[in-house]
PDB file of C-alpha atoms in Angstrom:
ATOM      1  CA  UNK A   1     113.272  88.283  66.527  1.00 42.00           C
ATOM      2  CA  UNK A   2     110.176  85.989  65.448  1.00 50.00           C
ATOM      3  CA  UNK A   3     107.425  86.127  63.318  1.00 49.00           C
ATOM      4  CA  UNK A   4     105.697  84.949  66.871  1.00 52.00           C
ATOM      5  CA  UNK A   5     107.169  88.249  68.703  1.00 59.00           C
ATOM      6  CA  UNK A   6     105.229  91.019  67.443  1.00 64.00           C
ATOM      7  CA  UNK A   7     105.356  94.268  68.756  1.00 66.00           C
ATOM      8  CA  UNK A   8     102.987  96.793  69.353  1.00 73.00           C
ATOM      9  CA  UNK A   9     103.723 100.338  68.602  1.00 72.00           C
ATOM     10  CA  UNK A  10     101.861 101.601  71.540  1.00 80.00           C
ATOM     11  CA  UNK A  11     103.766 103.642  74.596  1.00 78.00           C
ATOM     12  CA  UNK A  12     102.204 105.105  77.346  1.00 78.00           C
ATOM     13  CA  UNK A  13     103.750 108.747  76.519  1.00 76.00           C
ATOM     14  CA  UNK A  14     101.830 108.437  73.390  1.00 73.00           C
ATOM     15  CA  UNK A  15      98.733 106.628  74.287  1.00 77.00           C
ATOM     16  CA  UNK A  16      97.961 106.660  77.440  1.00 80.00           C
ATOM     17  CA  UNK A  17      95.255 109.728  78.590  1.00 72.00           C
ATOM     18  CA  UNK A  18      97.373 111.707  81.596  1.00 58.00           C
ATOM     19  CA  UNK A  19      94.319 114.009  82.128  1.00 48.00           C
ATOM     20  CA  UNK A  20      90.774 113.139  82.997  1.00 56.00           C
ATOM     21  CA  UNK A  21      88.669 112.027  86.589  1.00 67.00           C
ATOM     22  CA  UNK A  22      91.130 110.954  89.079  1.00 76.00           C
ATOM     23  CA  UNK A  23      89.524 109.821  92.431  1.00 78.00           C
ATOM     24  CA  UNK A  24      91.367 111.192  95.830  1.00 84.00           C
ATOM     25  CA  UNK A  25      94.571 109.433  96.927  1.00 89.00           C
ATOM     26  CA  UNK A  26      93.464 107.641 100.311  1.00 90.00           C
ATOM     27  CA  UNK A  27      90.556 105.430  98.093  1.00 92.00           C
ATOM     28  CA  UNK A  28      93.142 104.543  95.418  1.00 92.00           C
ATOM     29  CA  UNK A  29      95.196 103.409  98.206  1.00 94.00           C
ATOM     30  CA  UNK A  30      92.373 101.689  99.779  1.00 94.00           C
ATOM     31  CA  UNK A  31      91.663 100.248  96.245  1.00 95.00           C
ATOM     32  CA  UNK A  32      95.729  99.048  95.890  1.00 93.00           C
ATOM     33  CA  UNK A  33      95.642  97.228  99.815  1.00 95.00           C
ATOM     34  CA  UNK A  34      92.292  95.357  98.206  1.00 94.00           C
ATOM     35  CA  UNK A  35      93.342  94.446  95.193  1.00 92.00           C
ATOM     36  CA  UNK A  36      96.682  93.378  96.980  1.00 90.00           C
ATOM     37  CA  UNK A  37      94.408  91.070  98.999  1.00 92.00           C
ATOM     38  CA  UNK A  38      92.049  89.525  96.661  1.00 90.00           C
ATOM     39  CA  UNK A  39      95.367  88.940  95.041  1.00 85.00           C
ATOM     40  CA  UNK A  40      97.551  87.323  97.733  1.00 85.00           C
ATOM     41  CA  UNK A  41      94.096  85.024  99.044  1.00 86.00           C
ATOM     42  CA  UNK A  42      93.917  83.859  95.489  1.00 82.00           C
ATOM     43  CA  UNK A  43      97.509  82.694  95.558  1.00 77.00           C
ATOM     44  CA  UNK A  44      97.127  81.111  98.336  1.00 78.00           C
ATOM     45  CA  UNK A  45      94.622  78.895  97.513  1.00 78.00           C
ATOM     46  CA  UNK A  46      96.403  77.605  93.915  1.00 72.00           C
ATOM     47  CA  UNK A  47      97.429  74.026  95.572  1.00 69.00           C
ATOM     48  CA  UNK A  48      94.120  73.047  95.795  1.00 70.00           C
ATOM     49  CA  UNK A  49      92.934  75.564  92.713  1.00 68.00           C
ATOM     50  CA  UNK A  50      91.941  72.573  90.550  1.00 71.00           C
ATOM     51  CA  UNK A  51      89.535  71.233  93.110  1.00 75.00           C
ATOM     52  CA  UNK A  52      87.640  75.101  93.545  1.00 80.00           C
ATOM     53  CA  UNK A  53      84.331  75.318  91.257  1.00 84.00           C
ATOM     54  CA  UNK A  54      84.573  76.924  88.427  1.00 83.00           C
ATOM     55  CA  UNK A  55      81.828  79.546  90.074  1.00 86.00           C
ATOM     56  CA  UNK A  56      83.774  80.412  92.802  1.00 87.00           C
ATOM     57  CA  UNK A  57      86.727  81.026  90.404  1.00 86.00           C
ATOM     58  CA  UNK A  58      84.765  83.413  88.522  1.00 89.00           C
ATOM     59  CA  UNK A  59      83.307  85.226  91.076  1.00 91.00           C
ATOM     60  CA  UNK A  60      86.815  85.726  92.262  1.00 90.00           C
ATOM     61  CA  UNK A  61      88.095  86.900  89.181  1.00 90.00           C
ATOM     62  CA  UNK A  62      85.734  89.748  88.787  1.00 91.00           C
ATOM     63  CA  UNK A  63      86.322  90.283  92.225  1.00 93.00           C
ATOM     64  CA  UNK A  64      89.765  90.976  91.471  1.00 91.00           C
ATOM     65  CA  UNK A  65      88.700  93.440  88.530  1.00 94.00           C
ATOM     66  CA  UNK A  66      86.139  95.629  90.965  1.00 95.00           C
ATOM     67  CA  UNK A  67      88.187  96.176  93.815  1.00 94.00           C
ATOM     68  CA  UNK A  68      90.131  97.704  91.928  1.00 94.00           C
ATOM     69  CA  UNK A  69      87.533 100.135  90.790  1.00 94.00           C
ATOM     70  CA  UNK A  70      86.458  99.203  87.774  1.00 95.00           C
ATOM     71  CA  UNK A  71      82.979  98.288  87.020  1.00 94.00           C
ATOM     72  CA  UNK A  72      82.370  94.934  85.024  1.00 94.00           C
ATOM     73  CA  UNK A  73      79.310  94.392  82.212  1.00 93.00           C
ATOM     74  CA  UNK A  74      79.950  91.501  80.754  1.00 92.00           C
ATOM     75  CA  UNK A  75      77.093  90.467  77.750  1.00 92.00           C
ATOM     76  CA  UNK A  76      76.640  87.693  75.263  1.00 91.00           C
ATOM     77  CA  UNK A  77      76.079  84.059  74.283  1.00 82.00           C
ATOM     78  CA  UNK A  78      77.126  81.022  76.982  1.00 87.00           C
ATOM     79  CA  UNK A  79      80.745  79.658  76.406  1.00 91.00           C
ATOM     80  CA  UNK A  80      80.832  76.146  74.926  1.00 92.00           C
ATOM     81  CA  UNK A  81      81.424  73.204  77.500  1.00 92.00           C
ATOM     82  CA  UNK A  82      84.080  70.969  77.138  1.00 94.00           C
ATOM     83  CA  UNK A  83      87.302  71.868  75.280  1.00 96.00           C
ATOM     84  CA  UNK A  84      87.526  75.226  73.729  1.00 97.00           C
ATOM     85  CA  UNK A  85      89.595  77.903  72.628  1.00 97.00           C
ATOM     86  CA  UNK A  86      89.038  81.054  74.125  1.00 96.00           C
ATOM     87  CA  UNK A  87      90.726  84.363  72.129  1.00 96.00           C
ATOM     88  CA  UNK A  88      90.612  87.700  72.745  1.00 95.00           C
ATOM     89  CA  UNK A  89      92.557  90.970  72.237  1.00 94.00           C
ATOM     90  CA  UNK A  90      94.871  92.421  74.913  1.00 92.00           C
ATOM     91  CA  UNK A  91      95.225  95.992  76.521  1.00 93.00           C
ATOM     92  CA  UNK A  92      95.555  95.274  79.993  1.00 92.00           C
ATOM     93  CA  UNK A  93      96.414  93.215  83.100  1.00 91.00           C
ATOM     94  CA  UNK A  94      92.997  93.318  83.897  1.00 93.00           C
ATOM     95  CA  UNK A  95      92.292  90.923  80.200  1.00 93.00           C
ATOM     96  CA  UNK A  96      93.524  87.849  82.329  1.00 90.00           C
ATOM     97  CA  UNK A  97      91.074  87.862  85.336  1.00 90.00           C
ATOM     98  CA  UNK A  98      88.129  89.258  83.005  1.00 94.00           C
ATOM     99  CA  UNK A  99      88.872  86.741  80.440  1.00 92.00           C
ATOM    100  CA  UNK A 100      89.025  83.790  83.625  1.00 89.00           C
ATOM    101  CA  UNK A 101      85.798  85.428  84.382  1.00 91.00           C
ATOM    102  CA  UNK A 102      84.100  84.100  80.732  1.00 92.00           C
ATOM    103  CA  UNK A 103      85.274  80.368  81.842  1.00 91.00           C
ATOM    104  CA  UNK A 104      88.282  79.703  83.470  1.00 89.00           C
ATOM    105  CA  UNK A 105      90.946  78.372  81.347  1.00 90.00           C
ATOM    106  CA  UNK A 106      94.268  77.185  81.140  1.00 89.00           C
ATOM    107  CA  UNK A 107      96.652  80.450  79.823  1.00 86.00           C
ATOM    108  CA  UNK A 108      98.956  80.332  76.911  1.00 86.00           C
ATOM    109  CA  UNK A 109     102.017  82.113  78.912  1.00 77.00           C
ATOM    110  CA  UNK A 110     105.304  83.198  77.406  1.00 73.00           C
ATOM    111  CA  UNK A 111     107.986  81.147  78.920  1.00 68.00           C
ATOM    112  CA  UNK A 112     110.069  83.791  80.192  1.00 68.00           C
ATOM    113  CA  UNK A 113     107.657  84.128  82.608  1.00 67.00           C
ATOM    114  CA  UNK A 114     108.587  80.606  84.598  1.00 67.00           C
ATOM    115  CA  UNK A 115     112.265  82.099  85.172  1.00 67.00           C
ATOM    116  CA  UNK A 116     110.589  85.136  86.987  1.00 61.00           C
ATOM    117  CA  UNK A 117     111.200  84.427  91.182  1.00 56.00           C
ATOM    118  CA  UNK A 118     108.140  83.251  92.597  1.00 56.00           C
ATOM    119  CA  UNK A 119     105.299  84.374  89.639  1.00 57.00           C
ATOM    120  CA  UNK A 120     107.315  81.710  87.152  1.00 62.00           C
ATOM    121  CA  UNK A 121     106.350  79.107  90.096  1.00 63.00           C
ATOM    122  CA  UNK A 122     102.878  80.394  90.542  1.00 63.00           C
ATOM    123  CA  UNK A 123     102.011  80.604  86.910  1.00 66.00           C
ATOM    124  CA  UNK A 124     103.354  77.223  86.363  1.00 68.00           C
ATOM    125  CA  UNK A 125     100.859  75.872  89.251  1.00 68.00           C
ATOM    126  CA  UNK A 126      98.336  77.683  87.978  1.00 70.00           C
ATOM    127  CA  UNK A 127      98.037  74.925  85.328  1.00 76.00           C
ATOM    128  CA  UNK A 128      99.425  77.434  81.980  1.00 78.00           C
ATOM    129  CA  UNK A 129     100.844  76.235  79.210  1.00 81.00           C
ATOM    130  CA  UNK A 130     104.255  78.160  78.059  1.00 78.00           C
ATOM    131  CA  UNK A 131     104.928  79.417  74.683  1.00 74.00           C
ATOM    132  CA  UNK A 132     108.710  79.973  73.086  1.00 69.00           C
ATOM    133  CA  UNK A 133     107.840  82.921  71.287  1.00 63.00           C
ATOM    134  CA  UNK A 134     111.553  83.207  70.063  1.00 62.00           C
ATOM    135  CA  UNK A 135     111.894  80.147  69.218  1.00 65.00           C
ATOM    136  CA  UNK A 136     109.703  79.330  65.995  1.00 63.00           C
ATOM    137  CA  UNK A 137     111.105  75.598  65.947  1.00 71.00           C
ATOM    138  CA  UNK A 138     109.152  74.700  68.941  1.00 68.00           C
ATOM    139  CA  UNK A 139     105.893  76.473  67.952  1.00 79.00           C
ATOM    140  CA  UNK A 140     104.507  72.678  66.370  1.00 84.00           C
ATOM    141  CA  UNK A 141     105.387  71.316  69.973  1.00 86.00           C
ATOM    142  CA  UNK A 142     103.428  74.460  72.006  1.00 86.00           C
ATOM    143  CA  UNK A 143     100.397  73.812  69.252  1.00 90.00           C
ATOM    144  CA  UNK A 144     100.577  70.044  70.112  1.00 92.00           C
ATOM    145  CA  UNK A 145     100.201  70.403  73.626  1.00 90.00           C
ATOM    146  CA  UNK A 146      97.863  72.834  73.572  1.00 93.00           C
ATOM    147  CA  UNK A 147      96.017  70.272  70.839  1.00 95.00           C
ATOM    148  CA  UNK A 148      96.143  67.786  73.722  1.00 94.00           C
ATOM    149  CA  UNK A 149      94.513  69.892  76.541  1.00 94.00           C
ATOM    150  CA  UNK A 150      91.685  70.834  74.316  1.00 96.00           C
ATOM    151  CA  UNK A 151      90.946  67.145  73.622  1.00 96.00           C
ATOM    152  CA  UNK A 152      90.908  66.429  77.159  1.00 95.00           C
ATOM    153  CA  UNK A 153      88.281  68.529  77.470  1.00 95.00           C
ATOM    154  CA  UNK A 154      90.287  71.898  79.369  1.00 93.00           C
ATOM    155  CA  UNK A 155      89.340  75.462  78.069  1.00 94.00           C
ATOM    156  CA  UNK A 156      92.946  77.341  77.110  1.00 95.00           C
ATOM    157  CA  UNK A 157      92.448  81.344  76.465  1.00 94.00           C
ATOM    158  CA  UNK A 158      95.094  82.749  74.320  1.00 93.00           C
ATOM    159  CA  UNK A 159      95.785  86.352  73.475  1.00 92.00           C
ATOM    160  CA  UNK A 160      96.231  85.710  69.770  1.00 92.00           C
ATOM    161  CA  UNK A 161      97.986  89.189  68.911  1.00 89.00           C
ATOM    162  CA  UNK A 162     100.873  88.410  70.785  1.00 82.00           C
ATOM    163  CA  UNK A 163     101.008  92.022  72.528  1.00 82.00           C
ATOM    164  CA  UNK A 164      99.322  94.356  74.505  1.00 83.00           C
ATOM    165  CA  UNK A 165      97.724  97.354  72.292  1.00 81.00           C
ATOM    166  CA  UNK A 166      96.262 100.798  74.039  1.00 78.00           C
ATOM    167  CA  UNK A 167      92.673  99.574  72.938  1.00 79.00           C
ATOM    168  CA  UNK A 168      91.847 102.465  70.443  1.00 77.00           C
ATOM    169  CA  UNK A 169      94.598 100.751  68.266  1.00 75.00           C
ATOM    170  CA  UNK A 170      94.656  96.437  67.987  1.00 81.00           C
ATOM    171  CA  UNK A 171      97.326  93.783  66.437  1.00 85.00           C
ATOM    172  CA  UNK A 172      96.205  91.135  63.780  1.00 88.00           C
ATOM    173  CA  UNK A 173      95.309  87.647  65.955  1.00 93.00           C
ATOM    174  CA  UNK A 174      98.712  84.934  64.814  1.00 89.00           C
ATOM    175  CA  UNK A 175      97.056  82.227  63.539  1.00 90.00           C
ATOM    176  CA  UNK A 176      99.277  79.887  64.801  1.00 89.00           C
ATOM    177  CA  UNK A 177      97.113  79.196  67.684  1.00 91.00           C
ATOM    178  CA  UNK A 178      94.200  78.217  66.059  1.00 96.00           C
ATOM    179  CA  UNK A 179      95.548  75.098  64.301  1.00 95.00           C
ATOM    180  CA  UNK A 180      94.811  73.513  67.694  1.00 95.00           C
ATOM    181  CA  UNK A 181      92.386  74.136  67.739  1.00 96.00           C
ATOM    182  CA  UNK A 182      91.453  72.570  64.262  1.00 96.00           C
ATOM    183  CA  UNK A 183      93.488  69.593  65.372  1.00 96.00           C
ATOM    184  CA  UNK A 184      91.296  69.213  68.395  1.00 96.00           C
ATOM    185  CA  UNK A 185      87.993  69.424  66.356  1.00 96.00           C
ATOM    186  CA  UNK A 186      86.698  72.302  69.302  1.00 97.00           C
ATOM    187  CA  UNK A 187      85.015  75.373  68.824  1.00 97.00           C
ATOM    188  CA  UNK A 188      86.823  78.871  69.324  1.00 97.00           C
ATOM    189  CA  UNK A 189      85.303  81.321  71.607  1.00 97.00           C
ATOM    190  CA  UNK A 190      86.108  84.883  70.787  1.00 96.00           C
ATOM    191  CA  UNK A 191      86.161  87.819  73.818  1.00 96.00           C
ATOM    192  CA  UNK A 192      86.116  91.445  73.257  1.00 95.00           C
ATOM    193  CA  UNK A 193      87.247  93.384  75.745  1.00 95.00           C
ATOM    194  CA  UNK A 194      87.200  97.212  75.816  1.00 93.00           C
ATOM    195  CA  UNK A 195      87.794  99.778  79.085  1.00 95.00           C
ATOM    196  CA  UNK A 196      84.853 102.849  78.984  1.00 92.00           C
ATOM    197  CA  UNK A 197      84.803 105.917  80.818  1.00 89.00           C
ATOM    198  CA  UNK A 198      81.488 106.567  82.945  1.00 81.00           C
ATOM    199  CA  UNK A 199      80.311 109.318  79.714  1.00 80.00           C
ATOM    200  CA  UNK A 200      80.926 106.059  77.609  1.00 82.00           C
ATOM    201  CA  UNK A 201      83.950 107.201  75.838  1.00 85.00           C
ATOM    202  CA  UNK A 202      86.934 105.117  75.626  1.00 86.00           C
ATOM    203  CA  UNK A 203      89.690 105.010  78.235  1.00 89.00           C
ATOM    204  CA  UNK A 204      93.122 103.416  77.625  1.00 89.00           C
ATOM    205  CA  UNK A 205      94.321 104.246  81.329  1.00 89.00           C
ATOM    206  CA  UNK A 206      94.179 100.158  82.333  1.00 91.00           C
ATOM    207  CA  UNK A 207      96.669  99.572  79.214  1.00 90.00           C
ATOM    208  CA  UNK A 208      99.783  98.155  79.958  1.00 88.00           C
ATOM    209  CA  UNK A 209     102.106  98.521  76.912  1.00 85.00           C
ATOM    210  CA  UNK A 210     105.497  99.561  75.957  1.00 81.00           C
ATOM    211  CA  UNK A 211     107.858 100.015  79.107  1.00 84.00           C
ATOM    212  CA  UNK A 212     105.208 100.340  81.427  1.00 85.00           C
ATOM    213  CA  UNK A 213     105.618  98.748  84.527  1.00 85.00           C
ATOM    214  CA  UNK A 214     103.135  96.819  86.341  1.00 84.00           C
ATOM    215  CA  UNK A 215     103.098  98.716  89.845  1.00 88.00           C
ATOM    216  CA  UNK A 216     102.814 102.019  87.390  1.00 90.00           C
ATOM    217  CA  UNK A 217      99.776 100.005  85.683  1.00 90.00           C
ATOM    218  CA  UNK A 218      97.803  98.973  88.553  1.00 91.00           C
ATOM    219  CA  UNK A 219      98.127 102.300  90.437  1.00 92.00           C
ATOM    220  CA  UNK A 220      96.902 104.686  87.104  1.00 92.00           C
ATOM    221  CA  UNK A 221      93.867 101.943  87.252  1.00 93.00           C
ATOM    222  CA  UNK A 222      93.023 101.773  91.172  1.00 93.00           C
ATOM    223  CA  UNK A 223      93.685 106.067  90.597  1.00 92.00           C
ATOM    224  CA  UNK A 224      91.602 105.995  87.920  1.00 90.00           C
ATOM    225  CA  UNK A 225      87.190 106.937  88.392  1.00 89.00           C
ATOM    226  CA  UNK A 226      84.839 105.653  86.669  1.00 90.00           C
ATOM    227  CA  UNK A 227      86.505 103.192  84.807  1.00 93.00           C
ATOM    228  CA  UNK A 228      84.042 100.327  83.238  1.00 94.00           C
ATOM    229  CA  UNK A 229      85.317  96.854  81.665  1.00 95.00           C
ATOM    230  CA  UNK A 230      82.600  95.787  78.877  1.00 94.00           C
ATOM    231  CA  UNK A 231      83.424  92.097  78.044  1.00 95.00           C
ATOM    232  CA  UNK A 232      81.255  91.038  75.347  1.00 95.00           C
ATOM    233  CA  UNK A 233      81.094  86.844  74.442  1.00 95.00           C
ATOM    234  CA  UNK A 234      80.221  87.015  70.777  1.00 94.00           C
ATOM    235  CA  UNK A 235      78.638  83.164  69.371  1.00 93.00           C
ATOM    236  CA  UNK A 236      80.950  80.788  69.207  1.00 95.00           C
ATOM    237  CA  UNK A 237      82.747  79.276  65.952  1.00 96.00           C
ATOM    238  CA  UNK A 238      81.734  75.840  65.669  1.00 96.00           C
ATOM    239  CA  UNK A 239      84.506  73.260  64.607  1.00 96.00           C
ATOM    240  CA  UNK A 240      84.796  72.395  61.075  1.00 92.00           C
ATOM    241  CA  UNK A 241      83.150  75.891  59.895  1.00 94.00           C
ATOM    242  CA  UNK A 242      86.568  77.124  58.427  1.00 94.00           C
ATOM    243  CA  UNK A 243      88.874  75.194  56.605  1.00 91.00           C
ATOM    244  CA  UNK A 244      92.174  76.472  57.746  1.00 95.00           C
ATOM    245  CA  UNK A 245      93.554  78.568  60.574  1.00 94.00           C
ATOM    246  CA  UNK A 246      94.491  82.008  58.637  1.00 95.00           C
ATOM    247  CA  UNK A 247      90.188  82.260  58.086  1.00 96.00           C
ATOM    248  CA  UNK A 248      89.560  80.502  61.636  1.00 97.00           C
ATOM    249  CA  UNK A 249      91.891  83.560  62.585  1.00 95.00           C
ATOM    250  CA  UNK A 250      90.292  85.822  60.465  1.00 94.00           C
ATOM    251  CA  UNK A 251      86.851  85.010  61.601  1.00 95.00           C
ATOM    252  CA  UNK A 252      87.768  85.443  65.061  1.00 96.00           C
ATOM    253  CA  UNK A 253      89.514  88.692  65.024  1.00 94.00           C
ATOM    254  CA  UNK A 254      86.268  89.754  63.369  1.00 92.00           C
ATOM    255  CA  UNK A 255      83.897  88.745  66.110  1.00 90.00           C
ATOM    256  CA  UNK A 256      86.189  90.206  69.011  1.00 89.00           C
ATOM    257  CA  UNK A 257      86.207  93.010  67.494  1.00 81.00           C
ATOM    258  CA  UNK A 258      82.743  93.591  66.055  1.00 66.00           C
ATOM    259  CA  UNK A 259      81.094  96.873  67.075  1.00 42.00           C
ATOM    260  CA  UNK A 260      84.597  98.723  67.954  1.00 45.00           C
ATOM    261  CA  UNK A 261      84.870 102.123  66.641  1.00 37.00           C
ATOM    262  CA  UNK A 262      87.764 104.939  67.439  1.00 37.00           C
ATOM    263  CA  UNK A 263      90.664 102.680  66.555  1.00 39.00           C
ATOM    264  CA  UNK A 264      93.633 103.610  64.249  1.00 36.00           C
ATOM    265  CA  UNK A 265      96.647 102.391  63.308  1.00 34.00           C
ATOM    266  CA  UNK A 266      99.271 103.420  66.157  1.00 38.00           C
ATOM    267  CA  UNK A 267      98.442 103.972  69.899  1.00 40.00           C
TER     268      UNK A 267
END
């Protein structure tokens, strides 16, 4: 086990809410079969996903988020154009297409996920970049390349603490990360992301920690009413305004998670 594996202490028996408004079976059905689509015609257009603007790729992102019956408010500055790093924290499934939603981007995968039948192959073509999170001798290598695409001008989101928490709880961001982008000389981009319940309070019913499976994941969201992703886009950090990567780190862990209040220690 790595300093790069972290794991969160959060398990659905323990923090994930079993009671509240659950919407009637046939529309979280109807909500599964859409998501399910929206899915499936995204995947069918990766071959030629490099060549789709970057508007339609948002638009199909959220897409992805509200047919599954969640509402989206997203608020903030304007990402940075060009080459940027784009950080955020992670409770969900739901992070990825919200995130793609800010600016699509190039993801920061775990390699074990390119061995996986048919989503290794999919993920791959969707233009990620793979991390050996067990292996901390080829962490300079994953930096370097990820160095390279952010000189080239791609945007590269990265869930900096390494594992999915139940939202009311959060990880530190690794700082390993962010030495690219200090190598690259591009500004960082932090995203919060939190999941609301329609009376404002928080929900962590779209986390997907612990031994949770995905199907079990999707269906407590597409079950779930009144559900409500707030992605906030905080200013960016400008390259060259911190001197090293555990501040750069620092700094951005404080602007994703400016504002947050109910968290604690364990899920």
């Amino acid at each position: 086990m790595s300093v790069w594996l972290p794991s969160a202490p959060c398990t659905p028996g323990a923090c994930v809410e079993r009671a509240g408004s659950v919407t009637a079976v046939p529309r979280a059905v109807l909500r599964f079969l859409a998501v399910t689509a929206v899915l499936l015609a995204g995947i069918a257009l990766l071959p030629v996903g490099r060549l789709i603007p970057a508007g339609a790729v948002r638009w199909w992102c959220r897409a992805v988020v509200r047919v599954s019956g969640v509402r989206v408010r997203l608020s903030g500055a304007a990402t940075p154009t060009g080459g940027v790093l784009l950080v955020a924290n992670h409770i969900s499934w739901l992070d990825i297409p919200l995130l793609a939603a800010v600016r699509p981007a190039r993801m920061l995968a775990k390699s074990e996920i390119r061995r996986w039948p048919v989503a290794g192959w999919l993920t791959a073509r969707s233009g990620a970049l793979f991390i050996e999170r067990d292996r901390l001798r080829a962490l300079p290598d994953t930096v370097a390349r990820i160095s390279g695409a952010l000189r080239a001008g791609a945007a590269v989101a990265v869930f900096p603490e390494g594992s999915t928490w139940c939202g009311r709880a959060q990880g530190h961001f690794r700082r390993a990360v962010f030495q690219a982008a200090l190598d690259a000389g591009v500004p960082v981009q932090p995203v919060s992301l939190r999941y609301r319940l329609a009376d404002g309070g928080s929900s962590t019913a779209p986390a997907f920690i612990g031994d949770d499976s995905l199907l079990t994941s999707v269906w407590r969201v597409v079950s779930a009413r009144g559900l409500m992703a707030e992605v906030e886009v905080p200013d960016p950090i400008p390259p060259g305004s911190h001197p090293d990567r555990r501040s750069l780190a620092r700094a951005a862990q404080s602007r994703a998670c400016h504002g947050r209040t109910g968290e604690h220690a364990g899920g």
